[in-house]
Amino acid sequence: MSGAASTTTPGAPIPDFKQVMGHPRPLWMLFMTEFWERFAFYGMRWALALYIVAQFYHGDSAGEAPASRLYGAYLALVYAAALFGGYVADRVLGYQRSILLGAVVMAAGLFMITVPSEQVFKLGLATVIAGNGLFKPNISTMVGKLYSPEDGRRDSGFTLFYMGINAGAFIAPILTGWLAERMFGGSPDMPAYKVVFIASGIGMIVSLVWFWFGRRQLQGIGRPLEEATGGQGDKRKVLYVLAGVLVSIPVIYSLLAIDASKLQWILSALFVGLCVLILREGFSEGAVQRDKAIAMLIIFVFNVLFWMFFEQAGSSFNFLAQNIVDRDFSGWIFPVGWFQSVNSLAIITLAPVIAWIWVRMGRANPSIPRKFGLGIIFNGLAFLLLMFALTKLVSPAGLIPFWTLFMVYVIQSVGELCLSPIGLSMVTKLAPVRLVGFGMGGWFLSTAIGNNLSGIFASHVSGETGMNVQSALSGYTFGFWVLVGSGAFLFLIAPLIQRLMHGVK
């Protein structure tokens, strides 16, 4: 997020950091801080919907639909909160204090959701959302501040940091899933989900402690402007922001408590208002900037569709794995949560391959709109595999083979690599110069809308009585046609969008 109160003055020299493995030493501190934060986030994410059904609906499959809607709303608000967290870091606290405060709040929320009360559970989720909003956007910003804009290692540094994200996301479901089945009386049939949340809370504390002791390496980067330049910062601002966070938690709680369709209207209204501001600024800057703004907003619409169907991992795909996928390997049951690690493993494995393919294609490298179209189509192909499995591969016991859901995650990961890495870069190139922050806001909001819709879609896949082969087939068939149809349409209109982008690649 951009803002007037940047933590370093324009053109200020980058501190002379000690170099470790060819990069500034603080990069590795931020790498591990993010690793443990992502461990906490993804460690609890896989269990949320399953826990809601087990704890608050006593295992009745009729709870799958409301659990999916709450899960979608939770993810949506996580992304929406990032807008306000970036603003607070830019204008009020600086990045270091925002990260520390966010870590404390997020850890508190993770321990709160272990309380077996639906009201306290939702209040804990609201607390996690508020803390994540302060933490997540700002830790990424800190990485960029370690390098000058001309430093050729900048992209490599972000790539290493991205590996930290995926490493944490890969390990977390495996470890927390194992703990849930082996500790405190847990079993494959009834995991001890509270252990998952406790382990995630501990991971968040590790992230907090790691950054607390490691932040000295940053040599003032990320502190409020007056402190970074030798003055005394106003530490009372921390208390003011904390008070604001405490006030925001009941507001977030109320948004989680309302029907997902009403939340969708609220998010959509915010998105429309943001689009109006971007378009007005684009028109005021002339025809070229107007066209770029229009192109960016068109891409945002397709981004909504991608995440609406991609983010089934913590909701309908979990119920699919639990109820319809054959996870029995000669008496050993593959844990449901371990499927969540497939995406991260595929990203780590395939990202260099996809990057090499783009370079190898040279001038034939697809345009940004066509890469987005390919991402959506690959997402659709994952649903096509599910359609095939649910019609042709169902066993007499009503189960589909393990490999089908595994490959669904792999195929979706290919789609993610075609779409997600270029999204933020696209925004910085197409948004009006004075509203790049609002452009980023549009990207986050479009993702949030897609996540909320993912919960609504997952609730329809489960239906009123819980997921079965027929309800899954009906829902995933719908997903296939929407994705492939919209992806093909975007692929066809890509030349028009590319013209609107005026040479941006």
mmCIF file with all atom_site columns, N, CA and C in Angstrom, residues 253-308:
data_model
loop_
_atom_site.group_PDB
_atom_site.id
_atom_site.type_symbol
_atom_site.label_atom_id
_atom_site.label_alt_id
_atom_site.label_comp_id
_atom_site.label_asym_id
_atom_site.label_entity_id
_atom_site.label_seq_id
_atom_site.pdbx_PDB_ins_code
_atom_site.Cartn_x
_atom_site.Cartn_y
_atom_site.Cartn_z
_atom_site.occupancy
_atom_site.B_iso_or_equiv
_atom_site.pdbx_formal_charge
_atom_site.auth_seq_id
_atom_site.auth_comp_id
_atom_site.auth_asym_id
_atom_site.auth_atom_id
_atom_site.pdbx_PDB_model_num
ATOM 1   N N  . TYR A 1 253 ? -17.253 -9.174  13.689  1.00 0.00 ? 253 TYR A N  1
ATOM 2   C CA . TYR A 1 253 ? -18.110 -10.249 14.210  1.00 0.00 ? 253 TYR A CA 1
ATOM 3   C C  . TYR A 1 253 ? -19.517 -10.148 13.619  1.00 0.00 ? 253 TYR A C  1
ATOM 4   N N  . SER A 1 254 ? -20.041 -8.922  13.576  1.00 0.00 ? 254 SER A N  1
ATOM 5   C CA . SER A 1 254 ? -21.396 -8.739  13.038  1.00 0.00 ? 254 SER A CA 1
ATOM 6   C C  . SER A 1 254 ? -21.456 -9.076  11.552  1.00 0.00 ? 254 SER A C  1
ATOM 7   N N  . LEU A 1 255 ? -20.372 -8.807  10.820  1.00 0.00 ? 255 LEU A N  1
ATOM 8   C CA . LEU A 1 255 ? -20.330 -9.154  9.401   1.00 0.00 ? 255 LEU A CA 1
ATOM 9   C C  . LEU A 1 255 ? -20.255 -10.666 9.209   1.00 0.00 ? 255 LEU A C  1
ATOM 10  N N  . LEU A 1 256 ? -19.554 -11.360 10.114  1.00 0.00 ? 256 LEU A N  1
ATOM 11  C CA . LEU A 1 256 ? -19.508 -12.821 10.050  1.00 0.00 ? 256 LEU A CA 1
ATOM 12  C C  . LEU A 1 256 ? -20.865 -13.429 10.404  1.00 0.00 ? 256 LEU A C  1
ATOM 13  N N  . ALA A 1 257 ? -21.604 -12.737 11.274  1.00 0.00 ? 257 ALA A N  1
ATOM 14  C CA . ALA A 1 257 ? -22.865 -13.290 11.763  1.00 0.00 ? 257 ALA A CA 1
ATOM 15  C C  . ALA A 1 257 ? -24.018 -13.112 10.779  1.00 0.00 ? 257 ALA A C  1
ATOM 16  N N  . ILE A 1 258 ? -23.912 -12.123 9.886   1.00 0.00 ? 258 ILE A N  1
ATOM 17  C CA . ILE A 1 258 ? -25.014 -11.909 8.947   1.00 0.00 ? 258 ILE A CA 1
ATOM 18  C C  . ILE A 1 258 ? -24.968 -12.955 7.843   1.00 0.00 ? 258 ILE A C  1
ATOM 19  N N  . ASP A 1 259 ? -26.042 -13.048 7.085   1.00 0.00 ? 259 ASP A N  1
ATOM 20  C CA . ASP A 1 259 ? -26.094 -13.994 5.974   1.00 0.00 ? 259 ASP A CA 1
ATOM 21  C C  . ASP A 1 259 ? -25.046 -13.637 4.925   1.00 0.00 ? 259 ASP A C  1
ATOM 22  N N  . ALA A 1 260 ? -24.436 -14.674 4.333   1.00 0.00 ? 260 ALA A N  1
ATOM 23  C CA . ALA A 1 260 ? -23.359 -14.451 3.359   1.00 0.00 ? 260 ALA A CA 1
ATOM 24  C C  . ALA A 1 260 ? -23.821 -13.623 2.174   1.00 0.00 ? 260 ALA A C  1
ATOM 25  N N  . SER A 1 261 ? -25.092 -13.749 1.801   1.00 0.00 ? 261 SER A N  1
ATOM 26  C CA . SER A 1 261 ? -25.598 -12.965 0.669   1.00 0.00 ? 261 SER A CA 1
ATOM 27  C C  . SER A 1 261 ? -25.640 -11.477 1.011   1.00 0.00 ? 261 SER A C  1
ATOM 28  N N  . LYS A 1 262 ? -25.935 -11.136 2.272   1.00 0.00 ? 262 LYS A N  1
ATOM 29  C CA . LYS A 1 262 ? -25.923 -9.727  2.679   1.00 0.00 ? 262 LYS A CA 1
ATOM 30  C C  . LYS A 1 262 ? -24.496 -9.193  2.706   1.00 0.00 ? 262 LYS A C  1
ATOM 31  N N  . LEU A 1 263 ? -23.567 -10.022 3.170   1.00 0.00 ? 263 LEU A N  1
ATOM 32  C CA . LEU A 1 263 ? -22.163 -9.623  3.130   1.00 0.00 ? 263 LEU A CA 1
ATOM 33  C C  . LEU A 1 263 ? -21.712 -9.385  1.696   1.00 0.00 ? 263 LEU A C  1
ATOM 34  N N  . GLN A 1 264 ? -22.234 -10.200 0.776   1.00 0.00 ? 264 GLN A N  1
ATOM 35  C CA . GLN A 1 264 ? -21.885 -10.039 -0.635  1.00 0.00 ? 264 GLN A CA 1
ATOM 36  C C  . GLN A 1 264 ? -22.324 -8.669  -1.150  1.00 0.00 ? 264 GLN A C  1
ATOM 37  N N  . TRP A 1 265 ? -23.498 -8.223  -0.744  1.00 0.00 ? 265 TRP A N  1
ATOM 38  C CA . TRP A 1 265 ? -23.969 -6.897  -1.161  1.00 0.00 ? 265 TRP A CA 1
ATOM 39  C C  . TRP A 1 265 ? -23.065 -5.804  -0.607  1.00 0.00 ? 265 TRP A C  1
ATOM 40  N N  . ILE A 1 266 ? -22.620 -5.949  0.633   1.00 0.00 ? 266 ILE A N  1
ATOM 41  C CA . ILE A 1 266 ? -21.747 -4.944  1.241   1.00 0.00 ? 266 ILE A CA 1
ATOM 42  C C  . ILE A 1 266 ? -20.404 -4.882  0.508   1.00 0.00 ? 266 ILE A C  1
ATOM 43  N N  . LEU A 1 267 ? -19.813 -6.056  0.268   1.00 0.00 ? 267 LEU A N  1
ATOM 44  C CA . LEU A 1 267 ? -18.533 -6.089  -0.443  1.00 0.00 ? 267 LEU A CA 1
ATOM 45  C C  . LEU A 1 267 ? -18.673 -5.552  -1.862  1.00 0.00 ? 267 LEU A C  1
ATOM 46  N N  . SER A 1 268 ? -19.767 -5.905  -2.509  1.00 0.00 ? 268 SER A N  1
ATOM 47  C CA . SER A 1 268 ? -19.984 -5.442  -3.886  1.00 0.00 ? 268 SER A CA 1
ATOM 48  C C  . SER A 1 268 ? -20.163 -3.934  -3.938  1.00 0.00 ? 268 SER A C  1
ATOM 49  N N  . ALA A 1 269 ? -20.872 -3.372  -2.952  1.00 0.00 ? 269 ALA A N  1
ATOM 50  C CA . ALA A 1 269 ? -21.060 -1.917  -2.911  1.00 0.00 ? 269 ALA A CA 1
ATOM 51  C C  . ALA A 1 269 ? -19.715 -1.206  -2.726  1.00 0.00 ? 269 ALA A C  1
ATOM 52  N N  . LEU A 1 270 ? -18.860 -1.760  -1.848  1.00 0.00 ? 270 LEU A N  1
ATOM 53  C CA . LEU A 1 270 ? -17.526 -1.191  -1.673  1.00 0.00 ? 270 LEU A CA 1
ATOM 54  C C  . LEU A 1 270 ? -16.729 -1.256  -2.973  1.00 0.00 ? 270 LEU A C  1
ATOM 55  N N  . PHE A 1 271 ? -16.853 -2.379  -3.657  1.00 0.00 ? 271 PHE A N  1
ATOM 56  C CA . PHE A 1 271 ? -16.109 -2.567  -4.900  1.00 0.00 ? 271 PHE A CA 1
ATOM 57  C C  . PHE A 1 271 ? -16.586 -1.596  -5.981  1.00 0.00 ? 271 PHE A C  1
ATOM 58  N N  . VAL A 1 272 ? -17.898 -1.412  -6.091  1.00 0.00 ? 272 VAL A N  1
ATOM 59  C CA . VAL A 1 272 ? -18.449 -0.490  -7.093  1.00 0.00 ? 272 VAL A CA 1
ATOM 60  C C  . VAL A 1 272 ? -17.982 0.934   -6.801  1.00 0.00 ? 272 VAL A C  1
ATOM 61  N N  . GLY A 1 273 ? -18.020 1.330   -5.527  1.00 0.00 ? 273 GLY A N  1
ATOM 62  C CA . GLY A 1 273 ? -17.558 2.667   -5.167  1.00 0.00 ? 273 GLY A CA 1
ATOM 63  C C  . GLY A 1 273 ? -16.090 2.865   -5.502  1.00 0.00 ? 273 GLY A C  1
ATOM 64  N N  . LEU A 1 274 ? -15.288 1.846   -5.228  1.00 0.00 ? 274 LEU A N  1
ATOM 65  C CA . LEU A 1 274 ? -13.866 1.923   -5.557  1.00 0.00 ? 274 LEU A CA 1
ATOM 66  C C  . LEU A 1 274 ? -13.653 2.036   -7.065  1.00 0.00 ? 274 LEU A C  1
ATOM 67  N N  . CYS A 1 275 ? -14.418 1.266   -7.838  1.00 0.00 ? 275 CYS A N  1
ATOM 68  C CA . CYS A 1 275 ? -14.300 1.319   -9.301  1.00 0.00 ? 275 CYS A CA 1
ATOM 69  C C  . CYS A 1 275 ? -14.670 2.696   -9.845  1.00 0.00 ? 275 CYS A C  1
ATOM 70  N N  . VAL A 1 276 ? -15.691 3.308   -9.251  1.00 0.00 ? 276 VAL A N  1
ATOM 71  C CA . VAL A 1 276 ? -16.098 4.647   -9.687  1.00 0.00 ? 276 VAL A CA 1
ATOM 72  C C  . VAL A 1 276 ? -14.968 5.646   -9.470  1.00 0.00 ? 276 VAL A C  1
ATOM 73  N N  . LEU A 1 277 ? -14.306 5.563   -8.315  1.00 0.00 ? 277 LEU A N  1
ATOM 74  C CA . LEU A 1 277 ? -13.197 6.472   -8.037  1.00 0.00 ? 277 LEU A CA 1
ATOM 75  C C  . LEU A 1 277 ? -12.051 6.262   -9.026  1.00 0.00 ? 277 LEU A C  1
ATOM 76  N N  . ILE A 1 278 ? -11.738 4.999   -9.314  1.00 0.00 ? 278 ILE A N  1
ATOM 77  C CA . ILE A 1 278 ? -10.647 4.708   -10.247 1.00 0.00 ? 278 ILE A CA 1
ATOM 78  C C  . ILE A 1 278 ? -10.989 5.205   -11.649 1.00 0.00 ? 278 ILE A C  1
ATOM 79  N N  . LEU A 1 279 ? -12.218 4.968   -12.081 1.00 0.00 ? 279 LEU A N  1
ATOM 80  C CA . LEU A 1 279 ? -12.624 5.416   -13.423 1.00 0.00 ? 279 LEU A CA 1
ATOM 81  C C  . LEU A 1 279 ? -12.627 6.944   -13.522 1.00 0.00 ? 279 LEU A C  1
ATOM 82  N N  . ARG A 1 280 ? -13.114 7.598   -12.480 1.00 0.00 ? 280 ARG A N  1
ATOM 83  C CA . ARG A 1 280 ? -13.138 9.067   -12.514 1.00 0.00 ? 280 ARG A CA 1
ATOM 84  C C  . ARG A 1 280 ? -11.729 9.624   -12.637 1.00 0.00 ? 280 ARG A C  1
ATOM 85  N N  . GLU A 1 281 ? -10.792 9.042   -11.870 1.00 0.00 ? 281 GLU A N  1
ATOM 86  C CA . GLU A 1 281 ? -9.405  9.490   -11.950 1.00 0.00 ? 281 GLU A CA 1
ATOM 87  C C  . GLU A 1 281 ? -8.820  9.165   -13.320 1.00 0.00 ? 281 GLU A C  1
ATOM 88  N N  . GLY A 1 282 ? -9.144  7.969   -13.833 1.00 0.00 ? 282 GLY A N  1
ATOM 89  C CA . GLY A 1 282 ? -8.642  7.585   -15.148 1.00 0.00 ? 282 GLY A CA 1
ATOM 90  C C  . GLY A 1 282 ? -9.113  8.520   -16.241 1.00 0.00 ? 282 GLY A C  1
ATOM 91  N N  . PHE A 1 283 ? -10.391 8.897   -16.225 1.00 0.00 ? 283 PHE A N  1
ATOM 92  C CA . PHE A 1 283 ? -10.924 9.815   -17.231 1.00 0.00 ? 283 PHE A CA 1
ATOM 93  C C  . PHE A 1 283 ? -10.277 11.190  -17.116 1.00 0.00 ? 283 PHE A C  1
ATOM 94  N N  . SER A 1 284 ? -9.953  11.607  -15.879 1.00 0.00 ? 284 SER A N  1
ATOM 95  C CA . SER A 1 284 ? -9.369  12.938  -15.703 1.00 0.00 ? 284 SER A CA 1
ATOM 96  C C  . SER A 1 284 ? -7.932  12.998  -16.208 1.00 0.00 ? 284 SER A C  1
ATOM 97  N N  . GLU A 1 285 ? -7.265  11.831  -16.320 1.00 0.00 ? 285 GLU A N  1
ATOM 98  C CA . GLU A 1 285 ? -5.873  11.802  -16.750 1.00 0.00 ? 285 GLU A CA 1
ATOM 99  C C  . GLU A 1 285 ? -5.713  11.587  -18.252 1.00 0.00 ? 285 GLU A C  1
ATOM 100 N N  . GLY A 1 286 ? -6.811  11.475  -18.961 1.00 0.00 ? 286 GLY A N  1
ATOM 101 C CA . GLY A 1 286 ? -6.717  11.351  -20.408 1.00 0.00 ? 286 GLY A CA 1
ATOM 102 C C  . GLY A 1 286 ? -7.104  9.979   -20.924 1.00 0.00 ? 286 GLY A C  1
ATOM 103 N N  . ALA A 1 287 ? -7.141  9.860   -22.254 1.00 0.00 ? 287 ALA A N  1
ATOM 104 C CA . ALA A 1 287 ? -7.656  8.655   -22.896 1.00 0.00 ? 287 ALA A CA 1
ATOM 105 C C  . ALA A 1 287 ? -6.828  7.413   -22.585 1.00 0.00 ? 287 ALA A C  1
ATOM 106 N N  . VAL A 1 288 ? -5.505  7.560   -22.550 1.00 0.00 ? 288 VAL A N  1
ATOM 107 C CA . VAL A 1 288 ? -4.654  6.384   -22.309 1.00 0.00 ? 288 VAL A CA 1
ATOM 108 C C  . VAL A 1 288 ? -4.894  5.816   -20.916 1.00 0.00 ? 288 VAL A C  1
ATOM 109 N N  . GLN A 1 289 ? -4.866  6.691   -19.906 1.00 0.00 ? 289 GLN A N  1
ATOM 110 C CA . GLN A 1 289 ? -5.073  6.209   -18.537 1.00 0.00 ? 289 GLN A CA 1
ATOM 111 C C  . GLN A 1 289 ? -6.500  5.713   -18.344 1.00 0.00 ? 289 GLN A C  1
ATOM 112 N N  . ARG A 1 290 ? -7.458  6.337   -19.039 1.00 0.00 ? 290 ARG A N  1
ATOM 113 C CA . ARG A 1 290 ? -8.848  5.855   -18.985 1.00 0.00 ? 290 ARG A CA 1
ATOM 114 C C  . ARG A 1 290 ? -8.925  4.423   -19.477 1.00 0.00 ? 290 ARG A C  1
ATOM 115 N N  . ASP A 1 291 ? -8.294  4.158   -20.612 1.00 0.00 ? 291 ASP A N  1
ATOM 116 C CA . ASP A 1 291 ? -8.328  2.803   -21.176 1.00 0.00 ? 291 ASP A CA 1
ATOM 117 C C  . ASP A 1 291 ? -7.661  1.790   -20.254 1.00 0.00 ? 291 ASP A C  1
ATOM 118 N N  . LYS A 1 292 ? -6.535  2.179   -19.666 1.00 0.00 ? 292 LYS A N  1
ATOM 119 C CA . LYS A 1 292 ? -5.838  1.259   -18.759 1.00 0.00 ? 292 LYS A CA 1
ATOM 120 C C  . LYS A 1 292 ? -6.703  0.925   -17.550 1.00 0.00 ? 292 LYS A C  1
ATOM 121 N N  . ALA A 1 293 ? -7.383  1.928   -17.002 1.00 0.00 ? 293 ALA A N  1
ATOM 122 C CA . ALA A 1 293 ? -8.253  1.690   -15.851 1.00 0.00 ? 293 ALA A CA 1
ATOM 123 C C  . ALA A 1 293 ? -9.385  0.735   -16.212 1.00 0.00 ? 293 ALA A C  1
ATOM 124 N N  . ILE A 1 294 ? -9.967  0.930   -17.407 1.00 0.00 ? 294 ILE A N  1
ATOM 125 C CA . ILE A 1 294 ? -11.050 0.042   -17.854 1.00 0.00 ? 294 ILE A CA 1
ATOM 126 C C  . ILE A 1 294 ? -10.538 -1.389  -18.000 1.00 0.00 ? 294 ILE A C  1
ATOM 127 N N  . ALA A 1 295 ? -9.354  -1.546  -18.590 1.00 0.00 ? 295 ALA A N  1
ATOM 128 C CA . ALA A 1 295 ? -8.773  -2.884  -18.758 1.00 0.00 ? 295 ALA A CA 1
ATOM 129 C C  . ALA A 1 295 ? -8.557  -3.550  -17.404 1.00 0.00 ? 295 ALA A C  1
ATOM 130 N N  . MET A 1 296 ? -8.043  -2.799  -16.435 1.00 0.00 ? 296 MET A N  1
ATOM 131 C CA . MET A 1 296 ? -7.785  -3.354  -15.115 1.00 0.00 ? 296 MET A CA 1
ATOM 132 C C  . MET A 1 296 ? -9.084  -3.817  -14.451 1.00 0.00 ? 296 MET A C  1
ATOM 133 N N  . LEU A 1 297 ? -10.140 -3.027  -14.562 1.00 0.00 ? 297 LEU A N  1
ATOM 134 C CA . LEU A 1 297 ? -11.403 -3.378  -13.922 1.00 0.00 ? 297 LEU A CA 1
ATOM 135 C C  . LEU A 1 297 ? -12.047 -4.597  -14.586 1.00 0.00 ? 297 LEU A C  1
ATOM 136 N N  . ILE A 1 298 ? -11.872 -4.750  -15.890 1.00 0.00 ? 298 ILE A N  1
ATOM 137 C CA . ILE A 1 298 ? -12.375 -5.961  -16.567 1.00 0.00 ? 298 ILE A CA 1
ATOM 138 C C  . ILE A 1 298 ? -11.682 -7.201  -16.011 1.00 0.00 ? 298 ILE A C  1
ATOM 139 N N  . ILE A 1 299 ? -10.366 -7.098  -15.847 1.00 0.00 ? 299 ILE A N  1
ATOM 140 C CA . ILE A 1 299 ? -9.607  -8.225  -15.289 1.00 0.00 ? 299 ILE A CA 1
ATOM 141 C C  . ILE A 1 299 ? -10.084 -8.535  -13.874 1.00 0.00 ? 299 ILE A C  1
ATOM 142 N N  . PHE A 1 300 ? -10.411 -7.508  -13.087 1.00 0.00 ? 300 PHE A N  1
ATOM 143 C CA . PHE A 1 300 ? -10.901 -7.729  -11.722 1.00 0.00 ? 300 PHE A CA 1
ATOM 144 C C  . PHE A 1 300 ? -12.142 -8.613  -11.707 1.00 0.00 ? 300 PHE A C  1
ATOM 145 N N  . VAL A 1 301 ? -13.035 -8.406  -12.667 1.00 0.00 ? 301 VAL A N  1
ATOM 146 C CA . VAL A 1 301 ? -14.268 -9.205  -12.724 1.00 0.00 ? 301 VAL A CA 1
ATOM 147 C C  . VAL A 1 301 ? -13.934 -10.678 -12.914 1.00 0.00 ? 301 VAL A C  1
ATOM 148 N N  . PHE A 1 302 ? -13.001 -10.973 -13.795 1.00 0.00 ? 302 PHE A N  1
ATOM 149 C CA . PHE A 1 302 ? -12.616 -12.365 -14.028 1.00 0.00 ? 302 PHE A CA 1
ATOM 150 C C  . PHE A 1 302 ? -11.840 -12.926 -12.825 1.00 0.00 ? 302 PHE A C  1
ATOM 151 N N  . ASN A 1 303 ? -11.145 -12.058 -12.103 1.00 0.00 ? 303 ASN A N  1
ATOM 152 C CA . ASN A 1 303 ? -10.467 -12.502 -10.889 1.00 0.00 ? 303 ASN A CA 1
ATOM 153 C C  . ASN A 1 303 ? -11.472 -13.015 -9.858  1.00 0.00 ? 303 ASN A C  1
ATOM 154 N N  . VAL A 1 304 ? -12.620 -12.349 -9.763  1.00 0.00 ? 304 VAL A N  1
ATOM 155 C CA . VAL A 1 304 ? -13.689 -12.801 -8.869  1.00 0.00 ? 304 VAL A CA 1
ATOM 156 C C  . VAL A 1 304 ? -14.081 -14.236 -9.199  1.00 0.00 ? 304 VAL A C  1
ATOM 157 N N  . LEU A 1 305 ? -14.287 -14.517 -10.476 1.00 0.00 ? 305 LEU A N  1
ATOM 158 C CA . LEU A 1 305 ? -14.713 -15.855 -10.890 1.00 0.00 ? 305 LEU A CA 1
ATOM 159 C C  . LEU A 1 305 ? -13.657 -16.907 -10.571 1.00 0.00 ? 305 LEU A C  1
ATOM 160 N N  . PHE A 1 306 ? -12.397 -16.553 -10.779 1.00 0.00 ? 306 PHE A N  1
ATOM 161 C CA . PHE A 1 306 ? -11.339 -17.531 -10.505 1.00 0.00 ? 306 PHE A CA 1
ATOM 162 C C  . PHE A 1 306 ? -11.361 -17.961 -9.046  1.00 0.00 ? 306 PHE A C  1
ATOM 163 N N  . TRP A 1 307 ? -11.376 -16.986 -8.121  1.00 0.00 ? 307 TRP A N  1
ATOM 164 C CA . TRP A 1 307 ? -11.284 -17.322 -6.693  1.00 0.00 ? 307 TRP A CA 1
ATOM 165 C C  . TRP A 1 307 ? -12.578 -17.894 -6.156  1.00 0.00 ? 307 TRP A C  1
ATOM 166 N N  . MET A 1 308 ? -13.683 -17.593 -6.783  1.00 0.00 ? 308 MET A N  1
ATOM 167 C CA . MET A 1 308 ? -14.961 -18.178 -6.363  1.00 0.00 ? 308 MET A CA 1
ATOM 168 C C  . MET A 1 308 ? -14.901 -19.702 -6.407  1.00 0.00 ? 308 MET A C  1
#
